[in-house]
Coordinates of C-alpha atoms and ligand atoms in Angstrom, one line a residue:
M1225 CA -25.2 21.6 21.7
Q1226 CA -25.7 18.2 23.1
F1227 CA -28.9 16.5 23.6
K1228 CA -29.3 15.2 27.0
T1229 CA -32.8 14.2 27.2
S1230 CA -35.5 13.7 24.6
L1231 CA -37.6 16.7 25.8
T1232 CA -35.2 19.2 24.9
S1233 CA -33.9 17.7 21.6
A1234 CA -37.1 18.4 19.8
T1235 CA -37.0 22.0 20.5
L1236 CA -33.1 22.0 19.9
L1237 CA -33.9 20.8 16.7
A1238 CA -36.3 22.9 15.6
A1239 CA -34.3 25.9 16.6
S1240 CA -31.5 24.5 14.7
A1241 CA -33.2 23.8 11.5
H1242 CA -32.5 27.2 10.5
A1243 CA -28.7 27.2 10.8
A1244 CA -28.7 23.8 9.0
S1245 CA -30.7 24.6 6.3
S1246 CA -28.8 27.8 5.5
S1247 CA -25.7 26.0 5.0
S1248 CA -26.7 23.2 3.0
S1249 CA -28.8 25.2 0.4
N1250 CA -31.6 23.9 -1.8
A1251 CA -31.7 20.4 -0.2
T1252 CA -33.7 21.4 2.5
S1253 CA -36.5 22.7 1.1
S1254 CA -38.1 19.2 0.9
V1255 CA -36.8 18.1 4.0
P1256 CA -38.9 18.8 7.1
S1257 CA -37.1 20.8 9.8
S1258 CA -37.3 18.0 12.4
C1259 CA -35.0 16.1 10.0
S1260 CA -32.3 18.7 9.8
I1261 CA -29.2 18.1 12.4
S1262 CA -27.4 21.0 14.1
S1263 CA -24.1 20.6 13.4
S1264 CA -23.1 20.4 17.1
A1265 CA -25.7 17.9 17.9
T1266 CA -24.8 14.5 19.5
V1267 CA -27.1 11.4 20.0
T1268 CA -26.5 9.8 23.2
A1269 CA -30.1 7.8 23.4
Q1270 CA -32.1 5.5 21.4
A1271 CA -34.9 7.9 21.9
D1272 CA -32.7 10.6 20.0
L1273 CA -32.7 8.2 17.1
D1274 CA -36.3 7.6 17.0
K1275 CA -37.0 11.0 16.5
Y1276 CA -35.6 10.6 13.3
S1277 CA -38.0 7.5 12.2
G1278 CA -40.0 10.0 10.3
C1279 CA -37.5 11.2 8.2
Q1280 CA -36.6 9.7 4.7
T1281 CA -33.6 12.2 4.3
L1282 CA -31.3 13.5 7.2
V1283 CA -29.6 16.8 6.3
G1284 CA -26.5 17.5 8.8
D1285 CA -24.0 15.2 10.4
L1286 CA -25.4 12.5 12.8
S1287 CA -23.1 12.0 15.7
I1288 CA -23.7 9.2 18.1
S1289 CA -21.4 8.9 21.3
G1290 CA -21.6 8.3 24.9
T1291 CA -22.4 5.4 27.3
G1292 CA -26.3 6.1 27.1
L1293 CA -26.6 3.9 24.3
S1294 CA -26.3 0.4 25.2
G1295 CA -27.0 -3.3 23.8
S1296 CA -28.8 -2.6 20.2
A1297 CA -29.5 0.9 18.7
S1298 CA -31.1 1.4 15.2
L1299 CA -31.6 4.3 12.9
A1300 CA -35.3 3.5 11.2
N1301 CA -36.5 4.4 7.8
V1302 CA -34.0 7.1 7.1
K1303 CA -32.8 6.3 3.5
T1304 CA -30.5 9.5 3.2
I1305 CA -28.0 11.5 5.2
Q1306 CA -26.9 14.3 3.4
G1307 CA -23.9 14.6 5.8
D1308 CA -22.1 12.1 7.8
L1309 CA -22.8 9.5 10.3
I1310 CA -20.4 9.2 13.0
I1311 CA -20.5 6.8 16.0
N1312 CA -17.7 7.3 18.2
N1313 CA -16.8 6.2 21.6
A1314 CA -20.2 4.8 22.6
T1315 CA -18.6 2.2 24.7
M1316 CA -21.5 0.4 25.8
L1317 CA -23.0 -0.1 22.3
Q1318 CA -23.3 -3.7 21.2
G1319 CA -25.0 -3.5 17.9
F1320 CA -26.1 -1.1 15.6
S1321 CA -28.4 -1.2 12.7
A1322 CA -29.6 1.4 9.9
D1323 CA -31.0 -1.1 7.1
S1324 CA -32.8 1.5 5.0
L1325 CA -30.2 3.9 4.9
Q1326 CA -29.0 3.7 1.0
T1327 CA -26.8 6.8 0.8
I1328 CA -24.6 8.8 3.0
S1329 CA -23.2 11.9 1.2
G1330 CA -20.2 12.3 3.6
S1331 CA -18.5 9.7 6.0
L1332 CA -19.5 6.7 7.9
Q1333 CA -17.5 6.4 10.8
L1334 CA -17.5 3.8 13.5
S1335 CA -14.7 4.3 16.0
L1336 CA -13.5 3.3 19.5
L1337 CA -16.8 1.2 20.1
T1338 CA -15.4 -1.4 22.6
L1339 CA -18.1 -3.6 22.7
L1340 CA -19.6 -3.2 19.2
E1341 CA -20.4 -6.9 17.8
T1342 CA -22.4 -6.4 14.9
A1343 CA -23.2 -3.3 12.7
S1344 CA -25.6 -3.7 9.6
F1345 CA -26.1 -1.3 6.8
G1346 CA -27.9 -3.8 4.6
S1347 CA -29.2 -1.2 2.1
L1348 CA -26.4 0.8 1.8
Q1349 CA -24.9 1.7 -1.8
E1350 CA -23.2 4.8 -1.6
V1351 CA -21.1 6.7 1.0
E1352 CA -18.0 8.9 0.2
T1353 CA -15.7 7.8 2.9
I1354 CA -15.8 4.9 5.4
V1355 CA -13.5 4.6 8.4
F1356 CA -14.1 1.6 10.7
Q1357 CA -11.4 2.2 13.4
T1358 CA -10.7 0.4 16.8
L1359 CA -13.6 -2.0 16.9
P1360 CA -12.1 -5.0 19.0
A1361 CA -15.0 -7.0 19.5
I1362 CA -16.7 -6.6 15.9
S1363 CA -17.3 -9.8 14.2
T1364 CA -19.7 -8.8 11.1
I1365 CA -20.5 -5.7 9.0
S1366 CA -23.1 -6.3 6.6
T1367 CA -23.3 -3.8 3.6
N1368 CA -23.4 -4.6 -0.1
L1369 CA -22.0 -1.2 -0.9
K1370 CA -21.2 -0.3 -4.7
S1371 CA -19.7 3.0 -4.3
V1372 CA -17.2 4.7 -1.4
Q1373 CA -14.3 6.6 -2.4
S1374 CA -12.2 6.0 0.5
L1375 CA -12.3 2.8 2.8
T1376 CA -10.2 2.4 6.0
I1377 CA -10.6 -0.6 8.0
G1378 CA -8.2 -0.5 11.1
D1379 CA -7.9 -2.4 14.4
T1380 CA -10.7 -4.5 14.2
S1381 CA -11.5 -8.2 15.1
L1382 CA -13.6 -8.8 11.6
E1383 CA -12.8 -11.8 9.9
S1384 CA -13.9 -10.9 6.6
I1385 CA -14.7 -7.8 4.8
D1386 CA -16.5 -9.7 2.1
G1387 CA -19.3 -6.7 2.3
F1388 CA -16.7 -4.5 0.6
N1389 CA -15.6 -6.9 -2.2
N1390 CA -17.9 -5.6 -4.8
L1391 CA -16.2 -2.5 -4.9
E1392 CA -14.8 -1.6 -8.4
N1393 CA -13.2 1.8 -8.1
V1394 CA -12.0 3.6 -4.9
N1395 CA -9.3 6.4 -4.2
D1396 CA -8.0 4.6 -1.3
L1397 CA -8.2 1.1 0.4
N1398 CA -6.5 1.0 3.7
V1399 CA -6.8 -2.4 5.8
N1400 CA -4.4 -2.8 8.4
N1401 CA -4.0 -4.6 12.1
N1402 CA -7.4 -6.6 11.8
K1403 CA -5.8 -9.6 13.5
N1404 CA -8.5 -12.2 12.4
L1405 CA -9.0 -11.1 9.0
Q1406 CA -7.8 -14.0 6.9
T1407 CA -8.9 -13.3 3.4
I1408 CA -9.3 -10.5 1.0
D1409 CA -10.9 -11.4 -2.4
S1410 CA -11.6 -8.1 -4.1
K1411 CA -13.1 -7.2 -7.2
L1412 CA -11.5 -3.6 -7.2
Q1413 CA -10.4 -2.5 -10.7
S1414 CA -8.6 0.7 -10.0
V1415 CA -7.4 2.3 -6.9
A1416 CA -6.5 6.1 -7.7
D1417 CA -4.7 6.7 -4.8
S1418 CA -3.2 4.2 -2.4
L1419 CA -4.0 0.8 -1.6
D1420 CA -2.4 -0.4 1.6
V1421 CA -2.8 -4.0 3.3
S1422 CA -0.8 -4.0 6.3
F1423 CA -0.4 -6.4 9.5
N1424 CA -3.7 -8.2 9.5
G1425 CA -4.0 -11.9 10.6
E1426 CA -0.7 -13.9 10.3
S1427 CA -2.0 -15.8 6.9
A1428 CA -4.0 -13.2 5.4
D1429 CA -4.3 -14.1 1.8
V1430 CA -5.2 -11.4 -0.5
S1431 CA -6.3 -11.1 -4.0
F1432 CA -7.1 -8.2 -6.3
D1433 CA -7.2 -10.1 -9.4
S1434 CA -9.4 -7.7 -11.0
L1435 CA -7.4 -4.7 -10.3
V1436 CA -5.9 -3.3 -13.3
W1437 CA -4.1 -0.1 -12.1
A1438 CA -3.5 1.7 -8.8
N1439 CA -1.4 4.6 -7.7
N1440 CA 0.3 3.1 -5.0
I1441 CA 0.3 -0.6 -3.5
T1442 CA 2.0 -1.3 -0.3
L1443 CA 1.5 -5.2 1.2
R1444 CA 3.2 -5.9 4.8
D1445 CA 2.7 -9.0 6.6
V1446 CA 0.4 -11.1 4.1
S1447 CA 1.1 -14.6 3.2
S1448 CA -0.1 -14.8 -0.3
A1449 CA -0.9 -11.9 -2.5
S1450 CA -2.6 -12.3 -6.2
F1451 CA -2.3 -9.6 -8.8
E1452 CA -3.6 -11.3 -12.1
S1453 CA -4.6 -8.3 -14.2
L1454 CA -2.4 -5.6 -12.7
Q1455 CA -0.8 -3.8 -15.8
K1456 CA 0.5 -0.6 -14.1
V1457 CA 1.2 1.2 -10.8
N1458 CA 1.5 4.8 -11.2
A1459 CA 3.8 5.5 -8.3
S1460 CA 5.5 2.9 -5.9
L1461 CA 4.8 -0.9 -5.4
G1462 CA 6.3 -2.4 -2.4
F1463 CA 6.2 -5.8 -0.7
F1464 CA 7.4 -5.7 2.9
S1465 CA 8.1 -8.3 5.3
N1466 CA 5.4 -10.6 3.8
A1467 CA 5.0 -14.5 4.0
I1468 CA 4.6 -14.8 0.5
Q1469 CA 6.2 -17.6 -1.2
S1470 CA 5.8 -16.6 -4.8
L1471 CA 5.0 -13.1 -6.4
N1472 CA 3.8 -13.6 -10.2
L1473 CA 2.5 -10.3 -11.5
S1474 CA 2.7 -11.2 -15.0
Q1475 CA 0.8 -8.4 -16.6
L1476 CA 2.5 -5.7 -14.8
S1477 CA 4.5 -3.8 -17.3
N1478 CA 5.2 -0.2 -16.0
V1479 CA 5.7 0.8 -12.4
G1480 CA 5.9 4.6 -12.2
G1481 CA 7.9 5.3 -9.0
S1482 CA 9.9 2.6 -7.2
L1483 CA 9.5 -1.1 -7.1
S1484 CA 10.5 -2.6 -3.6
I1485 CA 10.7 -6.2 -2.7
I1486 CA 12.3 -6.3 0.9
S1487 CA 12.6 -8.7 3.7
N1488 CA 10.2 -11.3 2.4
D1489 CA 11.8 -14.3 4.4
D1490 CA 9.7 -17.0 2.6
L1491 CA 10.1 -15.5 -1.0
T1492 CA 11.5 -18.0 -3.4
E1493 CA 10.0 -16.7 -6.7
A1494 CA 9.6 -13.4 -7.9
S1495 CA 8.0 -13.1 -11.6
F1496 CA 7.5 -10.0 -13.0
S1497 CA 7.7 -11.1 -16.4
N1498 CA 6.2 -8.1 -18.6
L1499 CA 8.0 -5.5 -16.2
T1500 CA 9.7 -3.0 -18.8
T1501 CA 9.9 0.3 -16.9
V1502 CA 10.4 1.2 -13.2
G1503 CA 10.3 5.0 -12.9
G1504 CA 12.0 5.2 -9.4
G1505 CA 14.3 2.6 -7.8
F1506 CA 14.4 -1.0 -8.2
V1507 CA 15.0 -2.7 -4.9
I1508 CA 15.2 -6.2 -4.1
A1509 CA 16.7 -6.6 -0.4
N1510 CA 17.1 -9.3 2.4
N1511 CA 14.6 -11.9 1.2
T1512 CA 16.7 -14.6 2.8
K1513 CA 15.4 -17.3 0.5
L1514 CA 15.4 -15.8 -2.8
M1515 CA 18.3 -17.4 -4.4
Q1516 CA 17.2 -16.9 -8.3
I1517 CA 16.2 -13.5 -9.2
D1518 CA 15.4 -14.1 -12.9
G1519 CA 11.8 -12.8 -13.0
F1520 CA 12.8 -9.4 -14.7
R1521 CA 14.0 -10.4 -18.0
K1522 CA 12.3 -7.7 -19.8
L1523 CA 13.0 -4.9 -17.2
Q1524 CA 14.8 -1.9 -19.6
S1525 CA 14.7 1.1 -17.9
V1526 CA 14.9 2.1 -14.3
G1527 CA 14.8 5.7 -13.1
G1528 CA 16.5 5.6 -10.0
A1529 CA 19.0 3.2 -8.7
V1530 CA 19.1 -0.4 -8.7
N1531 CA 19.8 -2.0 -5.2
V1532 CA 19.8 -5.8 -4.8
V1533 CA 21.0 -7.3 -1.8
G1534 CA 20.6 -11.0 -0.3
N1535 CA 21.8 -14.4 -0.7
F1536 CA 21.2 -15.1 -4.4
S1537 CA 23.4 -16.9 -6.8
D1538 CA 21.4 -15.6 -10.0
L1539 CA 20.5 -12.1 -10.9
E1540 CA 19.3 -11.8 -14.4
L1541 CA 18.8 -8.2 -15.7
S1542 CA 20.2 -8.5 -19.1
G1543 CA 17.4 -6.5 -20.5
L1544 CA 18.6 -3.3 -18.8
K1545 CA 19.3 -0.4 -21.0
S1546 CA 19.0 2.5 -18.8
V1547 CA 19.6 2.8 -15.3
K1548 CA 19.6 6.5 -14.1
G1549 CA 20.8 6.0 -10.8
G1550 CA 23.6 3.6 -9.7
A1551 CA 23.8 0.0 -8.8
D1552 CA 24.6 -1.6 -5.7
I1553 CA 24.6 -5.5 -5.6
E1554 CA 25.5 -7.7 -3.1
T1555 CA 25.1 -11.1 -2.4
S1556 CA 26.4 -13.4 0.4
S1557 CA 26.5 -16.5 -2.4
S1558 CA 30.2 -17.1 -3.4
N1559 CA 29.2 -18.6 -6.9
F1560 CA 27.6 -15.4 -7.9
T1561 CA 29.3 -13.5 -10.7
C1562 CA 29.2 -9.9 -11.6
D1563 CA 30.5 -10.4 -15.2
N1564 CA 27.1 -9.6 -16.7
L1565 CA 26.3 -6.6 -14.4
K1566 CA 30.0 -5.4 -15.1
K1567 CA 29.3 -5.6 -18.8
L1568 CA 26.1 -3.4 -18.5
Q1569 CA 27.8 -0.8 -16.8
Q1570 CA 30.8 -0.9 -19.3
Q1571 CA 28.2 -0.5 -21.9
G1572 CA 26.7 2.7 -20.1
A1573 CA 23.4 1.0 -19.3
I1574 CA 23.9 2.0 -15.6
Q1575 CA 24.6 5.8 -15.5
G1576 CA 24.6 6.9 -12.1
D1577 CA 28.0 7.6 -10.5
S1578 CA 28.2 4.5 -8.2
F1579 CA 28.7 1.1 -9.1
V1580 CA 29.0 -1.8 -6.4
C1581 CA 29.0 -5.5 -7.1
K1582 CA 30.2 -7.9 -4.6
N1583 CA 29.8 -11.4 -3.5
G1584 CA 30.6 -13.5 -0.6
A1585 CA 33.8 -15.1 -1.7
T1586 CA 36.3 -13.1 -3.8
S1587 CA 38.1 -10.0 -3.1
T1588 CA 36.8 -6.7 -4.7
S1589 CA 38.8 -4.4 -6.6
I1590 CA 37.9 -0.3 -7.0
Q1591 CA 38.8 1.5 -9.8
L1592 CA 38.0 5.2 -9.7
S1593 CA 38.5 6.7 -13.0
S1594 CA 37.5 10.2 -14.0
T1595 CA 36.9 11.3 -17.6
S1596 CA 35.6 14.4 -18.6
G1597 CA 32.6 13.7 -20.8
S1598 CA 31.9 10.0 -21.0
Q1599 CA 32.0 8.1 -17.8
S1600 CA 32.5 4.5 -18.5
S1601 CA 36.1 4.1 -19.0
S1602 CA 36.2 0.8 -16.6
T1603 CA 38.2 -0.6 -19.6
G1604 CA 38.7 -4.1 -18.6
S1605 CA 41.1 -3.2 -16.2
A1606 CA 40.7 -4.8 -12.8
S1607 CA 40.1 -8.3 -13.4
S1608 CA 40.5 -9.6 -10.2
S1609 CA 41.7 -13.0 -9.2
S1610 CA 41.2 -13.7 -5.7
G1611 CA 43.4 -11.8 -3.7
S1612 CA 44.8 -9.5 -6.1
S1613 CA 44.0 -5.8 -5.6
S1614 CA 44.5 -4.2 -9.2
G1615 CA 43.9 -0.7 -9.1
G1616 CA 44.1 -0.4 -12.8
K1617 CA 44.4 3.2 -14.3
A1618 CA 43.6 4.4 -10.7
A1619 CA 42.9 7.9 -11.1
S1620 CA 44.9 10.7 -9.8
S1621 CA 45.3 11.5 -6.2
T1622 CA 42.6 10.6 -3.8
S1623 CA 42.1 7.1 -2.5
S1624 CA 41.3 5.0 -5.0
G1625 CA 41.9 2.3 -2.6
S1626 CA 41.3 -1.0 -3.4
S1627 CA 40.6 -3.4 -0.8
K1628 CA 40.9 -6.9 -0.2
S1629 CA 38.7 -8.9 2.0
K1630 CA 37.2 -12.4 2.6
G1631 CA 33.6 -12.9 2.9
A1632 CA 32.3 -9.0 2.4
A1633 CA 34.1 -6.7 0.6
A1634 CA 35.2 -3.1 0.4
Q1635 CA 33.0 0.0 1.3
F1636 CA 32.6 3.0 -0.8
A1637 CA 30.4 4.9 -2.9
S1638 CA 31.6 8.1 -4.8
G1639 CA 30.2 10.9 -6.5
S1640 CA 33.3 13.3 -5.9
S1641 CA 34.1 14.9 -9.1
F1642 CA 37.9 15.5 -9.8
M1643 CA 39.1 18.9 -10.8
G1644 CA 35.6 19.5 -12.1
A1645 CA 35.5 16.7 -14.4
V1646 CA 32.1 15.3 -15.1
A1647 CA 31.7 11.8 -13.3
A1648 CA 33.8 9.8 -11.1
V1649 CA 32.9 6.4 -11.6
A1650 CA 33.5 3.9 -8.8
V1651 CA 33.8 0.6 -9.7
A1652 CA 34.0 -2.6 -7.7
L1653 CA 35.1 -5.6 -9.7
L1654 CA 35.1 -9.5 -8.7
Ligands
LIG2204 C1 -29.0 22.6 -5.3 O1 -28.1 23.9 -5.7 C2 -26.9 23.4 -6.2 C3 -26.3 25.2 -6.3 O2 -26.3 25.6 -5.0 C4 -27.2 23.2 -8.0 O3 -26.1 22.8 -8.4 C5 -28.1 22.0 -7.6 O4 -28.5 21.4 -8.9 C6 -29.3 21.9 -6.8 N1 -30.0 20.8 -6.5 C7 -31.4 20.5 -6.6 C8 -31.7 19.3 -6.2 O5 -32.0 21.5 -7.0
LIG2205 C1 -14.7 8.3 25.8 O1 -16.1 8.6 26.4 C2 -15.8 8.8 27.8 C3 -16.9 8.9 28.4 O2 -18.0 8.0 28.2 C4 -14.7 9.8 28.1 O3 -14.3 9.6 29.3 C5 -13.4 9.6 27.3 O4 -12.6 10.5 27.5 C6 -14.1 9.5 25.7 N1 -12.7 9.0 24.9 C7 -12.4 10.0 23.9 C8 -10.9 9.3 23.1 O5 -13.1 10.8 23.4
LIG2206 C1 1.9 7.0 -2.6 O1 2.4 7.8 -3.6 C2 2.8 9.1 -3.5 C3 3.6 9.5 -4.6 O2 2.7 9.6 -5.6 C4 3.8 9.0 -2.1 O3 4.0 10.4 -1.8 C5 3.0 8.3 -0.9 O4 3.6 8.4 0.1 C6 2.4 7.0 -1.3 N1 1.8 6.6 -0.3 C7 2.0 5.3 0.2 C8 1.0 4.9 1.2 O5 3.2 4.5 -0.3
LIG2207 C1 -2.6 6.1 -13.4 O1 -2.6 5.3 -14.6 C2 -4.3 4.9 -15.0 C3 -3.8 4.0 -16.0 O2 -3.0 4.3 -17.1 C4 -4.4 6.4 -15.4 O3 -5.9 6.2 -15.8 C5 -4.5 7.4 -14.3 O4 -5.1 8.5 -14.8 C6 -3.1 7.3 -13.8 N1 -3.4 8.3 -12.5 C7 -2.7 9.2 -12.2 C8 -2.6 10.0 -10.9 O5 -1.5 9.7 -12.9
LIG2208 C1 2.1 -16.5 -13.5 O1 0.8 -16.1 -13.9 C2 0.3 -16.4 -15.4 C3 -1.1 -16.1 -15.3 O2 -1.7 -16.4 -14.4 C4 0.8 -17.9 -15.7 O3 0.5 -18.0 -17.2 C5 2.2 -18.2 -15.5 O4 2.5 -19.7 -15.5 C6 2.5 -17.9 -14.0 N1 4.0 -18.0 -13.8 C7 4.7 -18.4 -12.9 C8 6.3 -18.5 -13.0 O5 4.0 -18.9 -12.0
LIG2209 C1 2.7 -6.9 -21.7 O1 2.6 -5.6 -21.6 C2 2.1 -4.9 -22.7 C3 2.1 -3.4 -22.7 O2 3.3 -2.8 -22.4 C4 0.9 -5.7 -23.3 O3 0.4 -5.2 -24.5 C5 0.9 -7.2 -23.5 O4 -0.3 -7.7 -23.5 C6 1.5 -7.7 -22.2 N1 2.0 -9.1 -22.2 C7 1.6 -9.9 -21.5 C8 1.9 -11.4 -21.9 O5 1.0 -9.8 -20.5
LIG2210 C1 18.7 -5.2 4.8 O1 19.3 -5.8 6.1 C2 20.2 -5.1 6.3 C3 20.9 -5.7 7.8 O2 19.8 -5.8 8.5 C4 19.9 -3.6 6.8 O3 21.0 -2.8 7.0 C5 19.5 -3.0 5.4 O4 19.1 -1.5 5.6 C6 18.2 -3.8 4.6 N1 18.2 -3.2 3.4 C7 16.9 -2.8 3.2 C8 16.7 -2.1 1.8 O5 16.0 -2.6 4.0
LIG2211 C1 21.4 -15.2 3.9 O1 20.7 -16.2 4.7 C2 20.9 -16.2 6.0 C3 20.5 -17.6 6.5 O2 20.2 -18.4 5.4 C4 20.0 -15.2 6.5 O3 20.6 -14.9 8.2 C5 20.6 -13.8 6.1 O4 19.9 -12.9 6.7 C6 20.4 -13.8 4.5 N1 21.0 -12.5 4.0 C7 20.2 -11.7 3.2 C8 20.8 -10.5 2.9 O5 19.0 -11.7 2.9
LIG2212 C1 25.5 -21.7 -6.3 O1 25.4 -22.0 -4.9 C2 24.2 -22.5 -4.5 C3 24.3 -22.7 -3.0 O2 24.8 -22.0 -2.4 C4 23.4 -23.8 -5.3 O3 22.2 -24.1 -5.0 C5 23.5 -23.3 -6.7 O4 23.1 -24.2 -7.7 C6 24.9 -22.6 -7.3 N1 24.6 -22.2 -8.4 C7 25.6 -22.4 -9.5 C8 25.2 -21.8 -11.1 O5 26.4 -22.9 -9.4

């Protein structure tokens, strides 16, 4: 039911008190029926809000919507909402305040409020979920929250989210498409699910220097990022298309899923000096200016494949002991040498069935060999001086086509096994 006028709403409230109280059990015993909200009620005018000013606790979901609320609206005196506070599509609303409100047991949602410039929740300490979505006129939101499990701030014109910087532990933090947001300087210590900061202001600088662990981290389109305390990412860690120049995650020792550093055009340095384990894939690709990839000296084990593509002349991965997947290393630089990786592959550190390593100058030889049991067997054969294509002990049948090309080299992958033999190893050597 919808409250159209203040006259009817009082009766509707009384009528709905029973329904609300039965669903919210014991809590209502101390709450007057006028402070219970029917689940389908929508507030459309300040007068509707005023009716709750005698309530310390509201039970039920308070939904505010429509064009009837213009200018500023406020919810006075209410300290607790046992339910949600949802302000959606109130397109004339310019300001909202609920400065006595301390606790919202469910969500606080402000969405589709095209004229809303300010929102104030000066006493708010605890909310389960916050969603601020599509608030194109907002400049400030005042809060001093201590506890929220899930926070989404998307498509707003907020210049800062300082009101949320004191949060220490959340499940989710998603801050995206806030074009005026310049800085995030957060005190978060843990993120149980995902941390995602994407497509905010051109020059967004983000620091999460207290963050010790997070399940997932994804950063896109930020200009600097700092994670001084980060030790562990349970699942994946990804930096995509950022303007970051230098990444220094000196405490990080373990990424449970994949580590991706992709298309960061300004990146010149990636230092992960304490990283030993990556549970998924290790992908460093298309970072145009990243010439020296030498910040992974302690990396020992990679649960997926190693994929490094770019213009680098140096790739230091000599600590590698175990790569479960294959390796695909490609650089346009002509003075890069595959020798070290080749050695790792020969030692069996790279266990996947595909090994590709190419640089920008030399020709590439491919060796396909199949041995039942062990899969190394690329015994020094294909040492290629430029131009020569040595097939080594190219395995029976099939196309162990060695190709010769300048600038960019051969194309292959393998994975086919001959006569039931275990592994077919495709090796491209420089
Ligand atoms: C309300 O009832 C639930 C069980 O339905 C109980 O766990 C809780 O302690 C009660 N709360 C209060 C304040 O009595
Ligand atoms: C927003 O409210 C207007 C009426 O005020 C309605 O026409 C429109 O469909 C609503 N938009 C959404 C997305 O609910
Ligand atoms: C977070 O990690 C889970 C796996 O644990 C994955 O399914 C999910 O897509 C990831 N979310 C993000 C936003 O990266
Ligand atoms: C992620 O790692 C942290 C720190 O080791 C741990 O406390 C947490 O339980 C892990 N989370 C999951 C989902 O495995
Ligand atoms: C990375 O950060 C640590 C700690 O802040 C610092 O000691 C170290 O010098 C930095 N390394 C690089 C390569 O910037
Ligand atoms: C590196 O990680 C280990 C845990 O794997 C930790 O004990 C150690 O303090 C870290 N060292 C540095 C320099 O961060
Ligand atoms: C790198 O760029 C190339 C060419 O644009 C693209 O095909 C490839 O998928 C990119 N690699 C990754 C890992 O995104
Ligand atoms: C290598 O650098 C050139 C220009 O310097 C750039 O166009 C190209 O995309 C880079 N390649 C990769 C794979 O990053
Ligand atoms: C490799 O070439 C790049 C330029 O393409 C140069 O900056 C770098 O110093 C060279 N490295 C070595 C080891 O010669």
